[in-house]
Short mmCIF file of C-alpha atoms in Angstrom, two decimals:
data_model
loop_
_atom_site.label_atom_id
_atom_site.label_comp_id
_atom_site.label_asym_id
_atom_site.label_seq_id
_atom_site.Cartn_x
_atom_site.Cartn_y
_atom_site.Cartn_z
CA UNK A 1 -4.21 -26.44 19.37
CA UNK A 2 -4.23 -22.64 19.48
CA UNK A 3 -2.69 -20.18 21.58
CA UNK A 4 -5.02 -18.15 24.08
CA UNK A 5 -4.59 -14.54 24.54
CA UNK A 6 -5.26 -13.18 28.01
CA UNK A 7 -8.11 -10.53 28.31
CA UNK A 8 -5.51 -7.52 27.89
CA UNK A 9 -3.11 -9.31 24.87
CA UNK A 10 -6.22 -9.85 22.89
CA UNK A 11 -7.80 -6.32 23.18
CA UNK A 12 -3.91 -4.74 22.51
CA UNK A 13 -4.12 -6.87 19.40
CA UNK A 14 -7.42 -6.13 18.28
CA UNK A 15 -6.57 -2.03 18.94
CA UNK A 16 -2.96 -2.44 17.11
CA UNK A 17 -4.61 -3.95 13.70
CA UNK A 18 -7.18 -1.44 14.43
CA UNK A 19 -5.12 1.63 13.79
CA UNK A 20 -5.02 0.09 10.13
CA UNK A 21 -8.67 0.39 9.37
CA UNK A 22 -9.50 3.70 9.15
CA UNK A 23 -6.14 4.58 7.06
CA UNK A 24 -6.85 2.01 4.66
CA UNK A 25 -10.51 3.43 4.19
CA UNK A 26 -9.41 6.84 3.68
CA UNK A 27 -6.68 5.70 1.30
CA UNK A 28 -9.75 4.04 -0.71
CA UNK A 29 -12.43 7.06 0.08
CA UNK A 30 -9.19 9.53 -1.31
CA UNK A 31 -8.63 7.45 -4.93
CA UNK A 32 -12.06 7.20 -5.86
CA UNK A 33 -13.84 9.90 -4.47
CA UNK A 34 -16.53 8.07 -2.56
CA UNK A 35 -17.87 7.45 1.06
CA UNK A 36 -16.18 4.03 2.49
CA UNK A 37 -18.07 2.12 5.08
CA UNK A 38 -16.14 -0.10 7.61
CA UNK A 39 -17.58 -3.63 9.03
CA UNK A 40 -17.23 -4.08 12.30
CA UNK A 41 -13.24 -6.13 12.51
CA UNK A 42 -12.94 -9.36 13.48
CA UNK A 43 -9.63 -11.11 14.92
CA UNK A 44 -9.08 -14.45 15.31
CA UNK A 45 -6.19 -16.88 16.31
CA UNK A 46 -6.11 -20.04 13.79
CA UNK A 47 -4.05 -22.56 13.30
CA UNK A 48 -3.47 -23.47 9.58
CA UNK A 49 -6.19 -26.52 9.15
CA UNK A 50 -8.62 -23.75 10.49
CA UNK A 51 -7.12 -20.69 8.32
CA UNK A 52 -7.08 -23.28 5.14
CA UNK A 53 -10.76 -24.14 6.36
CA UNK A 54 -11.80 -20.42 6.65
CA UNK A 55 -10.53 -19.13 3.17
CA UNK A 56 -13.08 -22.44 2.00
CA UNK A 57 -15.89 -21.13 3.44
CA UNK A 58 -15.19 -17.37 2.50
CA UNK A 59 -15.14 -18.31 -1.16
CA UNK A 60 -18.89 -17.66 -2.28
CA UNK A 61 -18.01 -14.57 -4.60
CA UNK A 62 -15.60 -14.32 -7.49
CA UNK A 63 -13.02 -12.80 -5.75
CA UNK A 64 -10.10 -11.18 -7.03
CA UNK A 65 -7.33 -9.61 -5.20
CA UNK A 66 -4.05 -8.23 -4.28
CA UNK A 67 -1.41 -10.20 -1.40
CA UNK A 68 1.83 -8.79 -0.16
CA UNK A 69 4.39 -10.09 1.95
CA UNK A 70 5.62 -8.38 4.54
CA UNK A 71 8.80 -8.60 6.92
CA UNK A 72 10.75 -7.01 9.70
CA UNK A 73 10.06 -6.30 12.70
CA UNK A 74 7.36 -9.23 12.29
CA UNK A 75 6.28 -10.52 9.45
CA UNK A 76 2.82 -11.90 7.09
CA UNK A 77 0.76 -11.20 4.79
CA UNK A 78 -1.60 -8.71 3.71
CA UNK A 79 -4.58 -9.06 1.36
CA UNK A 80 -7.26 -6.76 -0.28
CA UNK A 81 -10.24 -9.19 -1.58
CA UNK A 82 -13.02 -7.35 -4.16
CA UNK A 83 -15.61 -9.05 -5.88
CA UNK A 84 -15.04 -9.33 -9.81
CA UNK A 85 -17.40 -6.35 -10.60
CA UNK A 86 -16.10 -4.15 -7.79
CA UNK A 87 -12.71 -4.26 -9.34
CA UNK A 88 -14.42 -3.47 -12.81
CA UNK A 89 -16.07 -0.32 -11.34
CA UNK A 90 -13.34 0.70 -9.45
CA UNK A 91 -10.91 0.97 -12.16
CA UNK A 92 -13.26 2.74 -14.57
CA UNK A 93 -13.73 5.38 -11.10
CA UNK A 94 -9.78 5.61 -10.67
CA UNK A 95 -9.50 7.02 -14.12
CA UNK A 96 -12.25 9.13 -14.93
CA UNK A 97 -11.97 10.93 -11.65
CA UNK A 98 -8.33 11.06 -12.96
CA UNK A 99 -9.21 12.63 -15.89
CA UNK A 100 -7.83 9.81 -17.35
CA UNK A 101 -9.31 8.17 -20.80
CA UNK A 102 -10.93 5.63 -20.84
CA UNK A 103 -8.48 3.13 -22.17
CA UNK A 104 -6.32 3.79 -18.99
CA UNK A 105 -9.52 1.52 -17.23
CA UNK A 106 -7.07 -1.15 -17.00
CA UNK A 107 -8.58 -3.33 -13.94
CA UNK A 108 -5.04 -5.42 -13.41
CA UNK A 109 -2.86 -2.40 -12.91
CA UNK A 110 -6.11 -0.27 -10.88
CA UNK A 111 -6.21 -3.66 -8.84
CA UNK A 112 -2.84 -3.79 -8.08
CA UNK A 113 -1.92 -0.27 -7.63
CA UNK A 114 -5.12 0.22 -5.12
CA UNK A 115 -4.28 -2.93 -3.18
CA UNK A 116 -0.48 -1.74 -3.04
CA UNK A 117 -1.83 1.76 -1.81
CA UNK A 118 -4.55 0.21 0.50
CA UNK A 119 -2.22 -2.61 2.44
CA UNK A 120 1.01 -0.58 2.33
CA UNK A 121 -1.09 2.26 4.48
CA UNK A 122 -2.43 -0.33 6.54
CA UNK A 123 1.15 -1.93 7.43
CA UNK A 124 2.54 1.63 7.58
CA UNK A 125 0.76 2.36 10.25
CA UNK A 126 0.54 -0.28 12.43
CA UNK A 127 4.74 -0.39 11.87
CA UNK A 128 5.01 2.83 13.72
CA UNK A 129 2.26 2.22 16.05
CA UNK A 130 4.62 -0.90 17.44
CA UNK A 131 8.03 1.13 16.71
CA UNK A 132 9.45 -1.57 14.12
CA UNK A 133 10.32 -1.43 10.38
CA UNK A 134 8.33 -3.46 8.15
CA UNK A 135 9.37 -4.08 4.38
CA UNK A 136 7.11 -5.57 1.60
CA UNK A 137 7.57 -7.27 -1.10
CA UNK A 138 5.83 -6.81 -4.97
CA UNK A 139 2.27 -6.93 -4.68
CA UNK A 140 0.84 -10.31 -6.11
CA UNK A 141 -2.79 -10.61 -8.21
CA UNK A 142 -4.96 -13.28 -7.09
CA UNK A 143 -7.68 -14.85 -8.34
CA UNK A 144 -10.09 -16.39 -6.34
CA UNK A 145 -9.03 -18.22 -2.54
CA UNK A 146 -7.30 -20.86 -3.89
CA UNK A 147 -4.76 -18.68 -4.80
CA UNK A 148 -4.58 -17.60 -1.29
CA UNK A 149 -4.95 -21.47 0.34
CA UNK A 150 -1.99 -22.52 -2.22
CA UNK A 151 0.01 -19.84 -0.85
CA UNK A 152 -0.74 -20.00 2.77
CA UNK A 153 -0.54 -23.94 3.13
CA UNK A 154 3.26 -23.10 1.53
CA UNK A 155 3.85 -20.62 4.19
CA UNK A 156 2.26 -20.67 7.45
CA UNK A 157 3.19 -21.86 10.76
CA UNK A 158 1.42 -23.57 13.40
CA UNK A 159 -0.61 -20.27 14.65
CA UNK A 160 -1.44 -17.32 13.12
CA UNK A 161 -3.52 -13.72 14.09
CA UNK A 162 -5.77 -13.30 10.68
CA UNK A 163 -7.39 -10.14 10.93
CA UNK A 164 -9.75 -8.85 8.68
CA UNK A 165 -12.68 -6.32 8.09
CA UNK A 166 -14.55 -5.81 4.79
CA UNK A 167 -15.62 -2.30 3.48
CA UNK A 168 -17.97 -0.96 0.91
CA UNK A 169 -18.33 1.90 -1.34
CA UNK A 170 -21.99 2.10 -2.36
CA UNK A 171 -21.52 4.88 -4.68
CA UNK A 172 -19.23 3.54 -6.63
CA UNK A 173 -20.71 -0.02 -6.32
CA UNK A 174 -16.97 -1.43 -4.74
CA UNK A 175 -16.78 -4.55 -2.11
CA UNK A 176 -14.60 -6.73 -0.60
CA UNK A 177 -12.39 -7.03 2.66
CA UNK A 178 -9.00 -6.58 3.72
CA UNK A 179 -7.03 -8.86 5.72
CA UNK A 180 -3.99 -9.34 7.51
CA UNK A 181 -1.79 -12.57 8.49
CA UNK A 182 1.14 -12.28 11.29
CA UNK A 183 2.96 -15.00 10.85
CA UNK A 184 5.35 -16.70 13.10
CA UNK A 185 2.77 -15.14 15.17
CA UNK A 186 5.29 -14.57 18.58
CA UNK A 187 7.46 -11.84 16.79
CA UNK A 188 4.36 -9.66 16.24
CA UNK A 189 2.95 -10.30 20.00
CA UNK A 190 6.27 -9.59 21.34
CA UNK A 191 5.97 -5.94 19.57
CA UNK A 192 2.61 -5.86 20.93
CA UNK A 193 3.86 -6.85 24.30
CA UNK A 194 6.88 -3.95 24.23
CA UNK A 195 3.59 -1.41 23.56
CA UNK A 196 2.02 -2.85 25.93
CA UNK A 197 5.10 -2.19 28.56
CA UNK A 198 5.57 1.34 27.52
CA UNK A 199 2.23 2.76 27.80
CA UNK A 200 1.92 1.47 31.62
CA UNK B 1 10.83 23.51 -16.39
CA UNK B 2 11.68 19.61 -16.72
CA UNK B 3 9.87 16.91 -14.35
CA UNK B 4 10.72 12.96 -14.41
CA UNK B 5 8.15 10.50 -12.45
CA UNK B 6 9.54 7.46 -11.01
CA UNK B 7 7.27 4.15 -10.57
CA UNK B 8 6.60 1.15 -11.53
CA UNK B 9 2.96 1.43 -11.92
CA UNK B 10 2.30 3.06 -15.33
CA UNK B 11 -1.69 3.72 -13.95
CA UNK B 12 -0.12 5.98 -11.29
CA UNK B 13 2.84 7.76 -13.50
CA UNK B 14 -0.66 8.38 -15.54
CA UNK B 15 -2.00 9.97 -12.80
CA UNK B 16 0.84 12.25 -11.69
CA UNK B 17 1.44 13.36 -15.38
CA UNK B 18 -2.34 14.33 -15.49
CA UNK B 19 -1.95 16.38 -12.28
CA UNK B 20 0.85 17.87 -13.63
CA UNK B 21 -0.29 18.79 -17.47
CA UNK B 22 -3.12 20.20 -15.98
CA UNK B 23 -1.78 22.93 -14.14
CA UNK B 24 1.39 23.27 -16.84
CA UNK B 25 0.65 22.38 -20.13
CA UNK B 26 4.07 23.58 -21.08
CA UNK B 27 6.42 21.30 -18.59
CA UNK B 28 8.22 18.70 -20.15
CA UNK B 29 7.07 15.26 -18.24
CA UNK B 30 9.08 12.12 -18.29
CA UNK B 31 8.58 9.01 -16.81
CA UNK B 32 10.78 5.90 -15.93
CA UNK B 33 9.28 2.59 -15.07
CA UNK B 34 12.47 1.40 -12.97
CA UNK B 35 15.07 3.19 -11.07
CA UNK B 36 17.45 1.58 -14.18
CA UNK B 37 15.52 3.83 -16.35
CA UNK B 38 15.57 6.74 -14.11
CA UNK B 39 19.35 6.75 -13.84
CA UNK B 40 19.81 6.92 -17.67
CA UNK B 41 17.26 9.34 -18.13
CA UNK B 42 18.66 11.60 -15.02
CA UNK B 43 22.64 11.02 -16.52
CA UNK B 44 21.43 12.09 -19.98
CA UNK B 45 19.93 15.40 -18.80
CA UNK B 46 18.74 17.87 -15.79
CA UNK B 47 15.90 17.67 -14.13
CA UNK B 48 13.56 20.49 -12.18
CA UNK B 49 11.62 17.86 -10.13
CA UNK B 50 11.46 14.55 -9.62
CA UNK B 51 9.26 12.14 -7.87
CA UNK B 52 10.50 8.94 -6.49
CA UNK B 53 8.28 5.87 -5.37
CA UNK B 54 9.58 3.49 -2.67
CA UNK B 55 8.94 -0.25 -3.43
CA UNK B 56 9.30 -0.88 -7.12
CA UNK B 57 11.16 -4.12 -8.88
CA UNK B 58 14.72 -4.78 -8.69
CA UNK B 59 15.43 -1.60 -6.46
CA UNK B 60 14.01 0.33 -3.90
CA UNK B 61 13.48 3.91 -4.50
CA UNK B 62 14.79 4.54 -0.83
CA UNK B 63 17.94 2.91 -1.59
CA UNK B 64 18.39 4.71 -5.14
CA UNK B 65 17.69 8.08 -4.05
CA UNK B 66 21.10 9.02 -3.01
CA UNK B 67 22.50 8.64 -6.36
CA UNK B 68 19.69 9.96 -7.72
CA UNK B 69 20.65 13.13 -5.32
CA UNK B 70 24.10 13.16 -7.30
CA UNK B 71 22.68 12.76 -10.45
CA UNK B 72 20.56 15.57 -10.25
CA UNK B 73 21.91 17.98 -7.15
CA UNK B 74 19.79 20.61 -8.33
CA UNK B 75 16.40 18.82 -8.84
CA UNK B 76 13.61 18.87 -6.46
CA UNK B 77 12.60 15.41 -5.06
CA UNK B 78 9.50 13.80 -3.22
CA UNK B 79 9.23 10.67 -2.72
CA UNK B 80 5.99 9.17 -2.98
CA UNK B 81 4.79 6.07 -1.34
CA UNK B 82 2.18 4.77 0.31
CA UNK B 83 4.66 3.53 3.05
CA UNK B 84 4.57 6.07 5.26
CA UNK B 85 6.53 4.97 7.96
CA UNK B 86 8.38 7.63 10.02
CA UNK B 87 11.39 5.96 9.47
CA UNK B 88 11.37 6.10 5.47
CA UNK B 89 9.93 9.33 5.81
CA UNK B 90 12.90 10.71 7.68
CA UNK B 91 15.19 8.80 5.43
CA UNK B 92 13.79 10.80 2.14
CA UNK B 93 14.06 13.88 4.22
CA UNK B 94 18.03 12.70 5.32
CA UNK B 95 18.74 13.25 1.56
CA UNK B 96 16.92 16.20 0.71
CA UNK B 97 13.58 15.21 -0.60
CA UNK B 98 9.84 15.65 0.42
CA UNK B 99 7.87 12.52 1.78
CA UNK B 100 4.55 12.63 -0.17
CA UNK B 101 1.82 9.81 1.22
CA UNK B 102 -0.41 7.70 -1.66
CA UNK B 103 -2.99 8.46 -2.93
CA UNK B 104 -1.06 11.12 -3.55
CA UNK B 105 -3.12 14.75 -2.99
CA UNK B 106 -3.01 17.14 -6.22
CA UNK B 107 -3.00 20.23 -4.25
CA UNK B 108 0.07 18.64 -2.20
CA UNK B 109 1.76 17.79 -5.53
CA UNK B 110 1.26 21.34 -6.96
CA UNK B 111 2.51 22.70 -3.86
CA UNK B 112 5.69 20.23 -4.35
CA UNK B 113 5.81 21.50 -7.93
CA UNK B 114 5.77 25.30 -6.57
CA UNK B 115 8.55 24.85 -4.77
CA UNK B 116 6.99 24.99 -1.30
CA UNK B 117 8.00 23.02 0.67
CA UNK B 118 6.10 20.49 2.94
#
């Protein structure tokens, strides 16, 4: 049984994850020199049957990806999700527009370093937006959602906020979707709730 | 003129050595994987600048950078990061050193590397 936001909570939720969006875009549209287009967010409150059930029914592409976990003044996880080929085309883009050779196309380390970049921004943000300090740990490659359900069903509570929003770079031929976990899920609405307070 | 890049990701030390060569060919670049690696290189000899990322293994560049401050009183720092958080921002600037976000700018770096400061 999940948690219900009132009217107000849920649209101070939506607005805080918001501020993350257009940071991480620009973080992308700055390393590879290409227009990034934003899907409309989505925010949901799950508990972890429906999270583990989600991730199931998100897994129709070979997905590959960078997770980070992230603590302080609330705590989760953060993930950056791009389709096999995307993360092909962006490293080859990260170097050459580098002036790197071509041998420095190494999709691990472009994968990691651009999901480091993208979620740190996104966290960043949103950490001085609610006035706390948030730490994060090593970024972590994934492949595919199992990775991601093996990790989760180790981790979460009963509730969590998973927000998320995908992005494209038609350009440069790059997909996928970021997403972010709060879990416990009362430390982050309490931060939420303080904002809330102060800009009454 | 002598510059040392610290982080753990060798794709971006690649990138910040390529900004730099390309405006001066003639600057000697190091780079050091780990803040371990930094503190040899930075006791063995001086440094003109210096760049300093935040969340690498085994230590946090935040947490080295005051030693890296005595190690090297004369160099210029920035530290880079994509964690841009006010509060790490003001704690680079506490000890001296420029806060520069990631992706990190070339015309920002070059500026760094001019000795302008931010």
């Amino acid at each position: 049984m999940t948690i219900k936001l009132s009217a107000e909570m849920f649209d101070a939720v939506t607005e805080v994850f918001n501020v993350c969006v257009g940071h991480a875009a620009r973080a992308l549209n700055e390393l590879v020199g290409a227009e990034v287009q934003i899907q409309i967010p989505h925010v949901d409150i799950l508990d972890t049957r429906e999270a583990m059930r989600l991730f199931s029914e998100e897994d129709e592409y070979n997905l590959l990806g960078v997770s980070m976990t992230f603590s302080g003044g609330f705590g989760g996880e953060a993930l950056l999700l791009l389709t096999a080929k995307s993360v092909q085309n962006l490293a080859t883009k990260i170097a050459t527009s580098h002036g790197l050779p071509p041998e420095e196309a190494n999709t691990f380390e472009a994968l990691i370093e651009v999901g480091n970049i993208m979620l740190t921004t996104g966290f960043s943000r949103i950490a001085d937006l609610l006035d706390v300090r948030l730490n994060a740990d090593l970024p972590n490659y994934i492949t595919g959602l199992e990775d991601v359900r093996s990790r989760f069903a180790q981790q979460l509570s009963d509730d969590i906020i998973w927000f998320r929003f995908g992005f494209s770079a038609d350009e440069v031929a790059v997909e996928g979707y970021i997403g972010f976990v709060t879990d416990p899920m009362h430390t982050f609405l309490h931060a939420v709730e303080k904002l809330l307070e102060s800009s009454s | 003129m002598r510059v040392l890049l610290i982080d753990d990701s060798r794709l971006q030390r690649a990138m910040l050595r390529q900004m730099v060569v390309n405006q001066y060919p003639d600057w000697e670049v190091a780079d050091a994987a780990s803040c371990n690696d930094a503190r040899e290189q930075a006791g063995a000899g001086a440094f003109d600048f210096i760049t300093l990322d935040i969340n690498m293994p085994e230590e946090n560049g935040l947490h080295f950078l005051p030693e890296l401050r005595g190690l090297c009183p004369d160099a210029r720092i920035a530290v880079i990061s994509a964690n841009v958080q006010s509060a790490n921002q003001a704690e680079a600037r506490e000890h001296g050193a420029q806060f520069i976000s990631k992706p990190v700018n070339e015309e920002e770096l070059l500026r760094f590397l001019a000795g302008e400061t931010a």
